[in-house]
CSV table of C-alpha atoms and ligand atoms in Angstrom, one decimal:
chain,number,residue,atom,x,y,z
Q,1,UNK,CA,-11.7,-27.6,9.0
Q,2,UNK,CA,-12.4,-29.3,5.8
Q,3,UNK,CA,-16.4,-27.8,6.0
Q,4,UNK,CA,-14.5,-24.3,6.9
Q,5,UNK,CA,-12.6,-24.6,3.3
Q,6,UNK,CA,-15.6,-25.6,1.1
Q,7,UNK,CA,-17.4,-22.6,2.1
Q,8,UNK,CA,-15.2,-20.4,1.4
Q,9,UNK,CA,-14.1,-22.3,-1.6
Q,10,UNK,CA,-18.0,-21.2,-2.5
Q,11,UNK,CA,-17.7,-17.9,-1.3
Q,12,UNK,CA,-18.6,-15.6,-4.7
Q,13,UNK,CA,-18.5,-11.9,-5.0
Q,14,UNK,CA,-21.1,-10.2,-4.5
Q,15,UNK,CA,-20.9,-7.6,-7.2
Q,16,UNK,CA,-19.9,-10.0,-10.4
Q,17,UNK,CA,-20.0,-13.3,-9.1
Q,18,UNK,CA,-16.5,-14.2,-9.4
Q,19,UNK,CA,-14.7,-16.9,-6.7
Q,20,UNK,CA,-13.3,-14.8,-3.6
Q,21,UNK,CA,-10.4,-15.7,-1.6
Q,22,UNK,CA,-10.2,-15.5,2.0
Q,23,UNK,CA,-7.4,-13.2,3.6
Q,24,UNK,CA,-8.5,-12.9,7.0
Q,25,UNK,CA,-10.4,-15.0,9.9
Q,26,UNK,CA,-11.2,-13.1,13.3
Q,27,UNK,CA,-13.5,-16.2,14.8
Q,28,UNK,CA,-16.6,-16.6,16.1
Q,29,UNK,CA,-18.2,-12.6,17.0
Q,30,UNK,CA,-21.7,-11.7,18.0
Q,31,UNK,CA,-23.3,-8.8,16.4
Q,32,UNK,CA,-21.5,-6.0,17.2
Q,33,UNK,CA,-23.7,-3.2,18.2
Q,34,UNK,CA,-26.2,-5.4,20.0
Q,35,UNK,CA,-25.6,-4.4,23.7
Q,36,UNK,CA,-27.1,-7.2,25.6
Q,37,UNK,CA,-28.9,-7.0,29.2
Q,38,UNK,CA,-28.1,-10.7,31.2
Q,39,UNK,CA,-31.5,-12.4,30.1
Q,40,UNK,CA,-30.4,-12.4,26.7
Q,41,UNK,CA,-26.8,-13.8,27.1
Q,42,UNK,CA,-27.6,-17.2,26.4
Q,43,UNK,CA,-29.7,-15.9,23.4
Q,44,UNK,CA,-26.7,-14.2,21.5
Q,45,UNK,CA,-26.7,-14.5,17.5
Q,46,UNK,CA,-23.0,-15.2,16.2
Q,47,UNK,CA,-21.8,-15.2,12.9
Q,48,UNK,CA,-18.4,-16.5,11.5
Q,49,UNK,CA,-16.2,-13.0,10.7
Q,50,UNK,CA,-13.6,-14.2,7.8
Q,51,UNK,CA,-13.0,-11.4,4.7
Q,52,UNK,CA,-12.5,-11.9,1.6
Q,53,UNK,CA,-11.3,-10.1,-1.7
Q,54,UNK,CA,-12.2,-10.2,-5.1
Q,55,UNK,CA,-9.9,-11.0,-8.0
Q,56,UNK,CA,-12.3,-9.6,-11.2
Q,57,UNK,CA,-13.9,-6.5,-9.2
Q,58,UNK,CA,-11.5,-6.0,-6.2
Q,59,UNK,CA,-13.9,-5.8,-3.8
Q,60,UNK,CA,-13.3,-6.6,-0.2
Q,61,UNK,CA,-15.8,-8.2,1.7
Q,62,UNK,CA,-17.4,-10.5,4.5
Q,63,UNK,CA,-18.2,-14.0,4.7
Q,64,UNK,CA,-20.7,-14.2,6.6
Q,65,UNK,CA,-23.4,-11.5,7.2
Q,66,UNK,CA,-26.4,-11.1,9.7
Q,67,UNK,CA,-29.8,-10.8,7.9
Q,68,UNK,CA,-30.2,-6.6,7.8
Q,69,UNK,CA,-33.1,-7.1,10.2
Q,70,UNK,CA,-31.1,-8.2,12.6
Q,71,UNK,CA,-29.0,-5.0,12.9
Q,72,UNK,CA,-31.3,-2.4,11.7
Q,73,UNK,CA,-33.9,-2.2,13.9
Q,74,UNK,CA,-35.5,-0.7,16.8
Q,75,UNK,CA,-32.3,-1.4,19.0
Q,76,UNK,CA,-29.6,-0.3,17.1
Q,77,UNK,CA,-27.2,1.8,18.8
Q,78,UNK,CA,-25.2,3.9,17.0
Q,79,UNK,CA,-26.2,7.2,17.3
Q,80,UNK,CA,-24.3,10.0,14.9
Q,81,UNK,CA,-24.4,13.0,17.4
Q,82,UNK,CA,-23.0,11.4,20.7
Q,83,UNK,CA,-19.6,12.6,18.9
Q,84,UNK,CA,-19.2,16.4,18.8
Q,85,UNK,CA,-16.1,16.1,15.8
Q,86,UNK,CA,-18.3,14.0,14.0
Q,87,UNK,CA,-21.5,16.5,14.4
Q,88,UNK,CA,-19.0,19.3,13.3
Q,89,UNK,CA,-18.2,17.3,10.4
Q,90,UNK,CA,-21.5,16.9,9.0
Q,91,UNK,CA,-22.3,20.9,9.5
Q,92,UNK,CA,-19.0,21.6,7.2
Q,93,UNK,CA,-20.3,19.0,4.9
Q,94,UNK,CA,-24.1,20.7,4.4
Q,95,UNK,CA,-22.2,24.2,4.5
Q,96,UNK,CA,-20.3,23.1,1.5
Q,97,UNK,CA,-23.2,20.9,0.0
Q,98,UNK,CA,-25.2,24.4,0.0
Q,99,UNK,CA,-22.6,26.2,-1.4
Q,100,UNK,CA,-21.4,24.4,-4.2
Q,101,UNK,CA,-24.3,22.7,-5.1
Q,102,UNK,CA,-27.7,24.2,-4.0
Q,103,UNK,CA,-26.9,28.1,-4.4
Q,104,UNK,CA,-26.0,27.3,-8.4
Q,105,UNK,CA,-29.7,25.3,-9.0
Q,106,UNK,CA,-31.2,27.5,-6.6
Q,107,UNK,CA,-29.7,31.0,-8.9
Q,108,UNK,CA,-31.3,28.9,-11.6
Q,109,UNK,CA,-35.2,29.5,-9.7
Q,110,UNK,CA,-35.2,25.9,-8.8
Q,111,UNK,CA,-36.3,24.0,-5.6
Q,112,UNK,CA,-33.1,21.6,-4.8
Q,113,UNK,CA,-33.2,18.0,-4.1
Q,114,UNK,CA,-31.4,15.9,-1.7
Q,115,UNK,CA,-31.7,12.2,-0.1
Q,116,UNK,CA,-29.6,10.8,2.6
Q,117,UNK,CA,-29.1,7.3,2.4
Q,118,UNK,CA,-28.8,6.5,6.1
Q,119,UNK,CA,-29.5,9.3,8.0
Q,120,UNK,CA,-29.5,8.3,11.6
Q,121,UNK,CA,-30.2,10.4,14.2
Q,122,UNK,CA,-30.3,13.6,11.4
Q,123,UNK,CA,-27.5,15.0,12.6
Q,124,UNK,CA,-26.8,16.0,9.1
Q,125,UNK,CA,-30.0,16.4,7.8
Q,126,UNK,CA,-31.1,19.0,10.6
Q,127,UNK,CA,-29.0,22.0,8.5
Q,128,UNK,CA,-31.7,21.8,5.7
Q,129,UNK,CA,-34.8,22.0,8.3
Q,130,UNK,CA,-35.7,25.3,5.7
Q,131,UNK,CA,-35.5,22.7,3.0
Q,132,UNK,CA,-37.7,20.4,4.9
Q,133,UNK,CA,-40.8,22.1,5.7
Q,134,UNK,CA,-41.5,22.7,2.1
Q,135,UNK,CA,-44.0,19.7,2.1
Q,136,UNK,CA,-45.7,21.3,-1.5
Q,137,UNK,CA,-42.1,21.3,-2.7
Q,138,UNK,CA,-39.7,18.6,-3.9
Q,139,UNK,CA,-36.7,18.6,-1.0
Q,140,UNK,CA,-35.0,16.5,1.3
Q,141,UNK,CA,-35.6,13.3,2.7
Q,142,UNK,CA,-33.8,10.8,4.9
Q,143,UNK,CA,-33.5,6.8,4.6
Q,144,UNK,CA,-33.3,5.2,7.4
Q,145,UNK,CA,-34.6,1.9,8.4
Q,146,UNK,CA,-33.6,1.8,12.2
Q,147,UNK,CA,-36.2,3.2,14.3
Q,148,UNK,CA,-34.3,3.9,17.4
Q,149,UNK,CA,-32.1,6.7,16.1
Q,150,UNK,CA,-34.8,7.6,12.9
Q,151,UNK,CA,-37.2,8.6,16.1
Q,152,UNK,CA,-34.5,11.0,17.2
Q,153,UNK,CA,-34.1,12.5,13.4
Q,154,UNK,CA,-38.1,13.1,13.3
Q,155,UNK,CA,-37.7,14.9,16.7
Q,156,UNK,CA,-35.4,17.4,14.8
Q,157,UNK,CA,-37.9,17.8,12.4
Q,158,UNK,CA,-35.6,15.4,9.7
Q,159,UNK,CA,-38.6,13.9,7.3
Q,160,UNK,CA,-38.2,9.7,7.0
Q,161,UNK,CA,-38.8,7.0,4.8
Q,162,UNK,CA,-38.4,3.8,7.0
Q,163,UNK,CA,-37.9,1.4,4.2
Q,164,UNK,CA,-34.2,0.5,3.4
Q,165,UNK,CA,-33.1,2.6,0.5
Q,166,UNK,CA,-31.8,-0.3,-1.6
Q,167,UNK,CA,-35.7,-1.7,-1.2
Q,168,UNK,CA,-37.4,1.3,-1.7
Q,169,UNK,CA,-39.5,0.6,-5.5
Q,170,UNK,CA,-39.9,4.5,-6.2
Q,171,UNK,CA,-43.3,4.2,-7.7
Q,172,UNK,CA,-42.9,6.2,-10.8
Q,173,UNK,CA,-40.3,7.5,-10.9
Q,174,UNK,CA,-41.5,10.2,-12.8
Q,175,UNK,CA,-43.5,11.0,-9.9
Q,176,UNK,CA,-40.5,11.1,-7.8
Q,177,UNK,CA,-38.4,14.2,-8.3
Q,178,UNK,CA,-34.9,13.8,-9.9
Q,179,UNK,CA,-32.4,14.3,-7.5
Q,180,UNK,CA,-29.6,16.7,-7.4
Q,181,UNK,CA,-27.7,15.8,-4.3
Q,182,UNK,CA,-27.5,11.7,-2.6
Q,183,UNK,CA,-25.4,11.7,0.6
Q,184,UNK,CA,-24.3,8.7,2.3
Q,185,UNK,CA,-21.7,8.3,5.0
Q,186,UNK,CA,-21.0,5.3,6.4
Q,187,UNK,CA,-23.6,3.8,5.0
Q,188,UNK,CA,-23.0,1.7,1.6
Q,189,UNK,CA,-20.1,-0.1,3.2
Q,190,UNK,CA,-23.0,-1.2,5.1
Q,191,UNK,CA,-25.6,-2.4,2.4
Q,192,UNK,CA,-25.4,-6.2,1.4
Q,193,UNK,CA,-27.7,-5.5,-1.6
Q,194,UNK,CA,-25.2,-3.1,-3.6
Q,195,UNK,CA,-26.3,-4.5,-6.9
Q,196,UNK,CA,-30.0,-3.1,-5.8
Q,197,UNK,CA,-28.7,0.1,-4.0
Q,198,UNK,CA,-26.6,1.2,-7.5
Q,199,UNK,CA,-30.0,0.6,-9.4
Q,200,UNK,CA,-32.0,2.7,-7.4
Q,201,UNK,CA,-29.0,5.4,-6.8
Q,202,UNK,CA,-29.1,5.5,-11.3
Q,203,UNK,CA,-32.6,5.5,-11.1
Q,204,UNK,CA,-33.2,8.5,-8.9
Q,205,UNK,CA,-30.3,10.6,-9.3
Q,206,UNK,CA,-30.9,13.8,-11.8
Q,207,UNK,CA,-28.4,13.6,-15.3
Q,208,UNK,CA,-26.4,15.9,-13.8
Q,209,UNK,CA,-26.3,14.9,-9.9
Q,210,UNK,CA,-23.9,13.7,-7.7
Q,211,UNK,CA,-23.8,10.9,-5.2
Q,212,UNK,CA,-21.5,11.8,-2.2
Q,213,UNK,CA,-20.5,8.7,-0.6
Q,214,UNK,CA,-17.9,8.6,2.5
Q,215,UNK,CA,-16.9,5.9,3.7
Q,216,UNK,CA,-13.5,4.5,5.7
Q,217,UNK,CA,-10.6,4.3,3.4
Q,218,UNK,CA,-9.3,0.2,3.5
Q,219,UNK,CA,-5.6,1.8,3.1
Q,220,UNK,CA,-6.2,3.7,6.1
Q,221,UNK,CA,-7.0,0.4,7.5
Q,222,UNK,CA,-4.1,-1.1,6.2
Q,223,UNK,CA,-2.0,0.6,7.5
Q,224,UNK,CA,-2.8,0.9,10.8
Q,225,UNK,CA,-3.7,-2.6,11.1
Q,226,UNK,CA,-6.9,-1.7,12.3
Q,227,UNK,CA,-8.6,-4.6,12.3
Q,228,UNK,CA,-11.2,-3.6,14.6
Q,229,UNK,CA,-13.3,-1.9,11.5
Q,230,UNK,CA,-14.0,-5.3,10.8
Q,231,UNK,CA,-17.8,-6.2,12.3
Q,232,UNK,CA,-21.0,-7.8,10.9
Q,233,UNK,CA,-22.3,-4.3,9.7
Q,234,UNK,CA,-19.4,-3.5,6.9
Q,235,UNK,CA,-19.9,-5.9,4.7
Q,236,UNK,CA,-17.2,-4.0,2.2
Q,237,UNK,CA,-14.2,-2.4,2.4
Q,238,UNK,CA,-13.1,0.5,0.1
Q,239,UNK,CA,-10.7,0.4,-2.5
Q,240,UNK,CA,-10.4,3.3,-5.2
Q,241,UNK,CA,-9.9,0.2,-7.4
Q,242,UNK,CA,-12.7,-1.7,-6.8
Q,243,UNK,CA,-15.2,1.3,-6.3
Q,244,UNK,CA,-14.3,2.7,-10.0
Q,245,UNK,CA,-14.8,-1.4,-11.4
Q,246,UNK,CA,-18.1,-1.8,-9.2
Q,247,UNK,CA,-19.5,1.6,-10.5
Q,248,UNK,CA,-18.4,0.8,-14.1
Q,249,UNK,CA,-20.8,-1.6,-14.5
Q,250,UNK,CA,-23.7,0.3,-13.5
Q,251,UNK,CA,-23.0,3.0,-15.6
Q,252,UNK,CA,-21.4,5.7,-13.0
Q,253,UNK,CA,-18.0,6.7,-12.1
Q,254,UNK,CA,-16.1,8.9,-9.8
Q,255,UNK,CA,-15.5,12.3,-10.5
Q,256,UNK,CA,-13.4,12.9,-7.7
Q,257,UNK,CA,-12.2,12.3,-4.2
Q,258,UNK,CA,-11.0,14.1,-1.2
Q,259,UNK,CA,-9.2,12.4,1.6
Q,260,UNK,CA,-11.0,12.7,5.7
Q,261,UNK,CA,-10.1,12.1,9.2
Q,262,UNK,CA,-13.4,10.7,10.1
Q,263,UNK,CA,-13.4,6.9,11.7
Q,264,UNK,CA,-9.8,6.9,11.5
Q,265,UNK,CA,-9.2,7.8,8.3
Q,266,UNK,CA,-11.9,7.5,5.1
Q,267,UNK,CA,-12.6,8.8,1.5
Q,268,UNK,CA,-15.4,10.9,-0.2
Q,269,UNK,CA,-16.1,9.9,-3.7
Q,270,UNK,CA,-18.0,12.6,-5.6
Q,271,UNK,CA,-19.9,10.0,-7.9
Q,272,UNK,CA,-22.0,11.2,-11.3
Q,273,UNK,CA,-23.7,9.2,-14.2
Q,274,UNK,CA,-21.9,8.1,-17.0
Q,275,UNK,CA,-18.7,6.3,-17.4
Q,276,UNK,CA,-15.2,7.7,-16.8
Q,277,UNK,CA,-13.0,9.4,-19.4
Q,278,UNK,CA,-11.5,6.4,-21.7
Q,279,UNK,CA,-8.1,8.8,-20.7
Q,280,UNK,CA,-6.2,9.2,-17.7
Q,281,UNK,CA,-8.0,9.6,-14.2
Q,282,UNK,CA,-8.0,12.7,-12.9
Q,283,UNK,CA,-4.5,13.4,-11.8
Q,284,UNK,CA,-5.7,13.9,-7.8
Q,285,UNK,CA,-7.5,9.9,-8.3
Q,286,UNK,CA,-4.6,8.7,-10.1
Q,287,UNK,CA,-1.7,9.6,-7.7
Q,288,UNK,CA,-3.9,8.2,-4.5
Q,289,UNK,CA,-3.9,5.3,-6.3
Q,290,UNK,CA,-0.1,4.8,-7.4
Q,291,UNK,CA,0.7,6.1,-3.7
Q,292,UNK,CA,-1.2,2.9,-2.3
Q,293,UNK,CA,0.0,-0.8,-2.6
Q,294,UNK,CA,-3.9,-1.8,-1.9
Q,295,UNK,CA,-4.8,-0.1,-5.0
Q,296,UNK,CA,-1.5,-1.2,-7.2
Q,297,UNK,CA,-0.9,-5.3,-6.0
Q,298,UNK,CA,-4.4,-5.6,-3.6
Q,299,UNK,CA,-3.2,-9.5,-3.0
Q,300,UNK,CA,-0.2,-9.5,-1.7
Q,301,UNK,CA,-0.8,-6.6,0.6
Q,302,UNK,CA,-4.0,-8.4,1.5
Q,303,UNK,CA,-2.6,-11.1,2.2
Q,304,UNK,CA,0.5,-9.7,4.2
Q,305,UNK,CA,-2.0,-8.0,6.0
Q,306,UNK,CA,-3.9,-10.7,7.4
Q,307,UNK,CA,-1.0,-12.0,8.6
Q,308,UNK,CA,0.2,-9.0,10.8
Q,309,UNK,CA,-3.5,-8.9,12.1
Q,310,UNK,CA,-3.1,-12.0,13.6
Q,311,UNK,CA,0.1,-11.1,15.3
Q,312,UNK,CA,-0.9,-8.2,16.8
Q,313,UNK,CA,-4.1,-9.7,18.0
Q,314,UNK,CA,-1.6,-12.1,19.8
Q,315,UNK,CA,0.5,-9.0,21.3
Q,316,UNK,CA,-3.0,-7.4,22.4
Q,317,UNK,CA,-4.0,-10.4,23.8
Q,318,UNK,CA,-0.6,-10.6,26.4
Q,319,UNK,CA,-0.2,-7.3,26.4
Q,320,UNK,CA,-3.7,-6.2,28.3
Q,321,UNK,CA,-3.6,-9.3,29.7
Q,322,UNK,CA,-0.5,-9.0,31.6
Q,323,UNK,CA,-1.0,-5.2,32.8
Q,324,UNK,CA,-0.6,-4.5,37.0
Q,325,UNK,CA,-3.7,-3.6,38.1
Q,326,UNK,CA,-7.2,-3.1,36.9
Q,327,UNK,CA,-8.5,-2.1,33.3
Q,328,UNK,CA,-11.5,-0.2,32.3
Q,329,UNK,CA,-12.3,0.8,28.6
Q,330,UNK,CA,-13.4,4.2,27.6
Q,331,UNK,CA,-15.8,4.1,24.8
Q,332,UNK,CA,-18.1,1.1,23.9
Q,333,UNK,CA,-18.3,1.6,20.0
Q,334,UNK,CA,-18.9,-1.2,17.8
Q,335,UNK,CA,-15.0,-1.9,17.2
Q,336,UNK,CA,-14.6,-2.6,20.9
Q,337,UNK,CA,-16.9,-5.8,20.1
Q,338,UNK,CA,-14.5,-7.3,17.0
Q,339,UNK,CA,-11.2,-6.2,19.9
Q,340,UNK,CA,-12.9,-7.9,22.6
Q,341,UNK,CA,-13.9,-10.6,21.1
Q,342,UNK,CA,-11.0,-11.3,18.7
Q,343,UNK,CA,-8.7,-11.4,21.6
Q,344,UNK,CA,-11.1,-13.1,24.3
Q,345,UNK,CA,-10.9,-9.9,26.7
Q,346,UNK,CA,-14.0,-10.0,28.7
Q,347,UNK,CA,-15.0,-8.7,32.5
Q,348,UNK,CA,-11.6,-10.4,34.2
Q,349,UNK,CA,-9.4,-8.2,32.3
Q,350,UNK,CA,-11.7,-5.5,31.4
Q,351,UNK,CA,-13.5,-4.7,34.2
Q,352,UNK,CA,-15.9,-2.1,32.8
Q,353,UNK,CA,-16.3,0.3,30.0
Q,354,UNK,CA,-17.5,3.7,29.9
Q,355,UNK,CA,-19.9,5.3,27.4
Q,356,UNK,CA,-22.1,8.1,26.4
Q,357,UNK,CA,-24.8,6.5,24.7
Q,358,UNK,CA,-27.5,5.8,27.5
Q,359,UNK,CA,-29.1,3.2,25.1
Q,360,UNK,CA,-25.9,1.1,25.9
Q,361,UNK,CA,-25.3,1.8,29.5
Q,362,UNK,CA,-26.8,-1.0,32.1
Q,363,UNK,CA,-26.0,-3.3,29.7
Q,364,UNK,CA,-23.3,-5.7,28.7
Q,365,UNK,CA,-20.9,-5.6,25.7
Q,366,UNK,CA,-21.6,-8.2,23.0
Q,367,UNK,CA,-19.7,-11.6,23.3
Q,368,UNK,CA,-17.9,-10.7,25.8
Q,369,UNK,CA,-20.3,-9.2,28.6
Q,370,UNK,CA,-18.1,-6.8,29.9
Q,371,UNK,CA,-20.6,-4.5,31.8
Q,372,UNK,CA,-21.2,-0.9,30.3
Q,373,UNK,CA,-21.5,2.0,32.5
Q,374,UNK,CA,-22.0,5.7,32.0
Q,375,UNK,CA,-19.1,8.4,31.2
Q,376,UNK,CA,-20.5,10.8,33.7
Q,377,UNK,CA,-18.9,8.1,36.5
Q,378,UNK,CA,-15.5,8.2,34.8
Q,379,UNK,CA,-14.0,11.1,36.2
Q,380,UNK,CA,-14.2,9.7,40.0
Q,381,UNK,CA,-12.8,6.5,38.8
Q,382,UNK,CA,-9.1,6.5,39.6
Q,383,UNK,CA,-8.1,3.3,37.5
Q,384,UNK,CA,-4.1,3.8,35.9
Q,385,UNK,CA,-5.0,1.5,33.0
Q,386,UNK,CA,-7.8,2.9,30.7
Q,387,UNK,CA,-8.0,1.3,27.0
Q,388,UNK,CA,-9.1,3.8,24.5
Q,389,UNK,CA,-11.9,1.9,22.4
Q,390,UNK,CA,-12.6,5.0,20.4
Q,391,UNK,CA,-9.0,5.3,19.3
Q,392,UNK,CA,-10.6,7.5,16.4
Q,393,UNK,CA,-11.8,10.4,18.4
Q,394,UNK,CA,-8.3,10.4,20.3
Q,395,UNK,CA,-8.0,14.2,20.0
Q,396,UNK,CA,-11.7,15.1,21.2
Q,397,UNK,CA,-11.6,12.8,24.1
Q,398,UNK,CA,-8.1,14.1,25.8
Q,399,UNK,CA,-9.7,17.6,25.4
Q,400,UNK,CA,-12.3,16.6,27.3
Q,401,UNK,CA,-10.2,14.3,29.9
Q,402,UNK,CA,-7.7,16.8,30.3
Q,403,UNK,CA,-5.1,15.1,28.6
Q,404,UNK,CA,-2.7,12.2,28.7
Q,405,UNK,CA,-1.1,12.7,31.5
Q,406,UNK,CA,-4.5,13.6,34.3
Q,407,UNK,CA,-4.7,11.2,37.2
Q,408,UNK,CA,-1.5,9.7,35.8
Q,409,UNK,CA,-3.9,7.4,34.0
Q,410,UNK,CA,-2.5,5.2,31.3
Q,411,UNK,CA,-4.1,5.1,28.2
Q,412,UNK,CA,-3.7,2.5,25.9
Q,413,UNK,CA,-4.7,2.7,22.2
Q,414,UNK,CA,-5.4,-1.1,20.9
Q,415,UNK,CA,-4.6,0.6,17.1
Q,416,UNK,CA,-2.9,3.5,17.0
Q,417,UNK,CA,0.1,2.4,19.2
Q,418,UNK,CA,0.3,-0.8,18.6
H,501,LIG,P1,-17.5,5.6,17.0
H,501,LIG,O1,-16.0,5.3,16.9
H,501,LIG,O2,-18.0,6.8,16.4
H,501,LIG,O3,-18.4,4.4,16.4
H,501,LIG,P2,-18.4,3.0,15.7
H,501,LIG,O4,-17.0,2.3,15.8
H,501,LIG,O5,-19.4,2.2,16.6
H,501,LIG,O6,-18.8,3.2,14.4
H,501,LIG,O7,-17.8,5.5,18.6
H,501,LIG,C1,-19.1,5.7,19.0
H,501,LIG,C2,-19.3,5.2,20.5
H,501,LIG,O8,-18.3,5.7,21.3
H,501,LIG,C3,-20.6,5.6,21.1
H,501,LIG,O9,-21.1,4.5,21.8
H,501,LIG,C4,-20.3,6.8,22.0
H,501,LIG,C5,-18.9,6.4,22.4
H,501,LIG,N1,-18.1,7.6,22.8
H,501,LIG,C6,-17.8,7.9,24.1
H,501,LIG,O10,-18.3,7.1,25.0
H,501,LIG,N2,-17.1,9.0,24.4
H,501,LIG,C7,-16.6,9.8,23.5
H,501,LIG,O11,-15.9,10.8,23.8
H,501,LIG,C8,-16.8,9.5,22.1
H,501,LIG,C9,-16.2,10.4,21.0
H,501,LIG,C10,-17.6,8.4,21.8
């Protein structure tokens, strides 16, 4: 206990340096999107999940982390498309990118210019395919480091640079073209270097760019007590708070920001260069925050927070435990992995899950070693008791189960209900 207390006594921010205190400990958890086959049980990789906030900067972060390498690589799992909402979502999002942002430099005679930080399987990046083949011309690139899903993108024709983003040296800048549109989603929550992600984002982006970042919204999280959107791979959290104090010190600010239902609830800063007006926020930015008691007294909430968590782990924990009959789990994202392993659920009281993603099925969840098996066997699987894992994507799987009530199945939400 006493080592436990020094390190977090240690703990500093990773932003400005300042002492961090810890609101939350979820235990020992193994890496949460590694899906492990049986010869590699005994070779797991886990990493102490506590989080911790900021007093100077407000930011909310891990611990402990797992070496980038680790994660991003040639196994990760996570691949953008296997949800239909979320590949809708990205379509509205380049519809409204072209729109608002490339038909005004493009009435201009100019070539526009985007980067994704993140891209993934290009899900996204796939509506600017035009853009893309315009190899003489400055256009649109994708970051992504992972090879499994960055093969997928370059099958779509997405064009890649493999090197993290927040690495990446941009020889010359001046030989790099300015550019008018970043995108990220669900990436900088992931990025331990921020300091060197900000520098290159100030660095490449033109004077009058913007940086659209999504990412899930912490009060979202808060209140729902959804504890499960902590895992090794967000190393932050978002606050409006500490995302205006971060980008303060590297000279940008956020010019605005529009509320999403994507992972349960997130944010989309529009972010440009410069620093915000010395006079009120914007009166949208300024009401979010007065409406949320992260943003107004981020302790105490914090702290009350972690204390709830820990109770309802407990509740989860009985609750799943004690149910009549077998349990399977539909859905084997990465918050299954801090759910599973939080509460000590493995194969005796989840017998299976089900999943899309082929690069999962076969093999076992991480930690816990609950066996994965594909979705197409779900529907002549007459288990009552099915936990919903993907809690997030509630509306697009009962369309496609046929609702709540089909094979008077049970379906529990570990977040949403509880
Ligand atoms: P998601 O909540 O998008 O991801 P994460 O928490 O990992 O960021 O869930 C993605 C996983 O859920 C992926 O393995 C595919 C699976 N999934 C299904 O099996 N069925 C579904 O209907 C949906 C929407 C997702």
């Amino acid at each position: 206990m006493a080592s436990r207390l020094e390190r977090r006594e240690a703990m500093k921010c990773r932003i400005c340096d300042t002492k961090c205190k810890q609101f939350l400990d979820l235990g020992k958890q193994p890496i949460a999107n590694n899906f492990v086959s049986k010869s590699q049980f005994d070779s797991e990789v886990f990493y102490n999940l506590t989080v911790h906030f900021c007093p100077q900067c407000f930011t909310i972060q891990l611990g402990e982390t797992v070496p980038p390498a680790k994660v991003f690589n040639e196994n990760y799992s996570f691949y953008t498309g296997t949800s239909q909402a979320m590949a809708d979502h990205f379509k509205e999002l380049a519809v409204m990118i072209n729109d608002r942002f490339f038909l005004p430099i493009a009435d201009k005679g100019k070539w526009p210019v985007m980067i994704e930080i993140g891209a993934n399987d290009g899900t996204f990046l796939q509506h600017f395919s035009d853009l893309m083949k315009l190899h003489d011309k400055p256009t649109c690139i994708g970051f992504e480091p992972s090879k499994s899903v960055a093969e997928v993108a370059k099958k779509k024709g997405v064009r890649i640079c493999g090197t993290p983003f927040e690495k990446h040296e941009f020889p010359g800048v001046g030989n790099w073209p300015k550019t008018d549109v970043i995108v990220s989603a669900n990436t900088f929550a992931h990025i331990e270097d921020r300091r060197g992600f900000l520098k290159n984002i100030k660095k490449v982006m033109a004077h009058d760019g913007v940086w659209i970042n999504e990412e899930p919204y912490f009060g979202n999280t808060i209140d729902r007590l959804a504890f499960d959107q902590f895992y090794n791979e967000h190393v932050f959290y978002t606050s409006i708070t500490s995302m205006a104090r971060t980008l303060e010190m590297f000279g940008l600010h956020i010019d605005s920001v529009e509320f999403l239902w994507t992972h349960g609830g997130s944010i989309r800063y529009f972010i440009k260069h410069g620093h915000a007006d010395p006079g009120p926020l914007t009166a949208f930015i300024y009401r979010s925050i007065h409406s949320n008691a992260l943003e107004t007294d981020p302790w105490e909430t914090l702290q009350a927070f972690g204390e709830k968590v820990q109770g309802r782990i407990e509740r989860l924990q009985s609750d799943l435990r004690g149910l009549k009959g077998p349990v399977v789990g539909y859905g084997a994202p990465a918050k299954m992995s801090t759910i599973t392993n939080a509460c000590g659920l493995g194969p005796e009281t989840i017998s299976k899950i089900y999943d899309t993603t082929s690069a999962k099925v076969g093999k076992f969840s991480p930690g816990q070693h609950i066996p994965i098996v594909s979705h197409s066997e779900f529907s002549k699987d007459r288990t009552k008791n099915v936990v919903l894992f993907v809690w997030n994507h509630l509306a697009e799987v009962m369309a496609k189960e046929g609702g709540r009530k089909k094979r008077g199945r049970k379906w529990i939400l570990p977040v949403l209900e509880y």
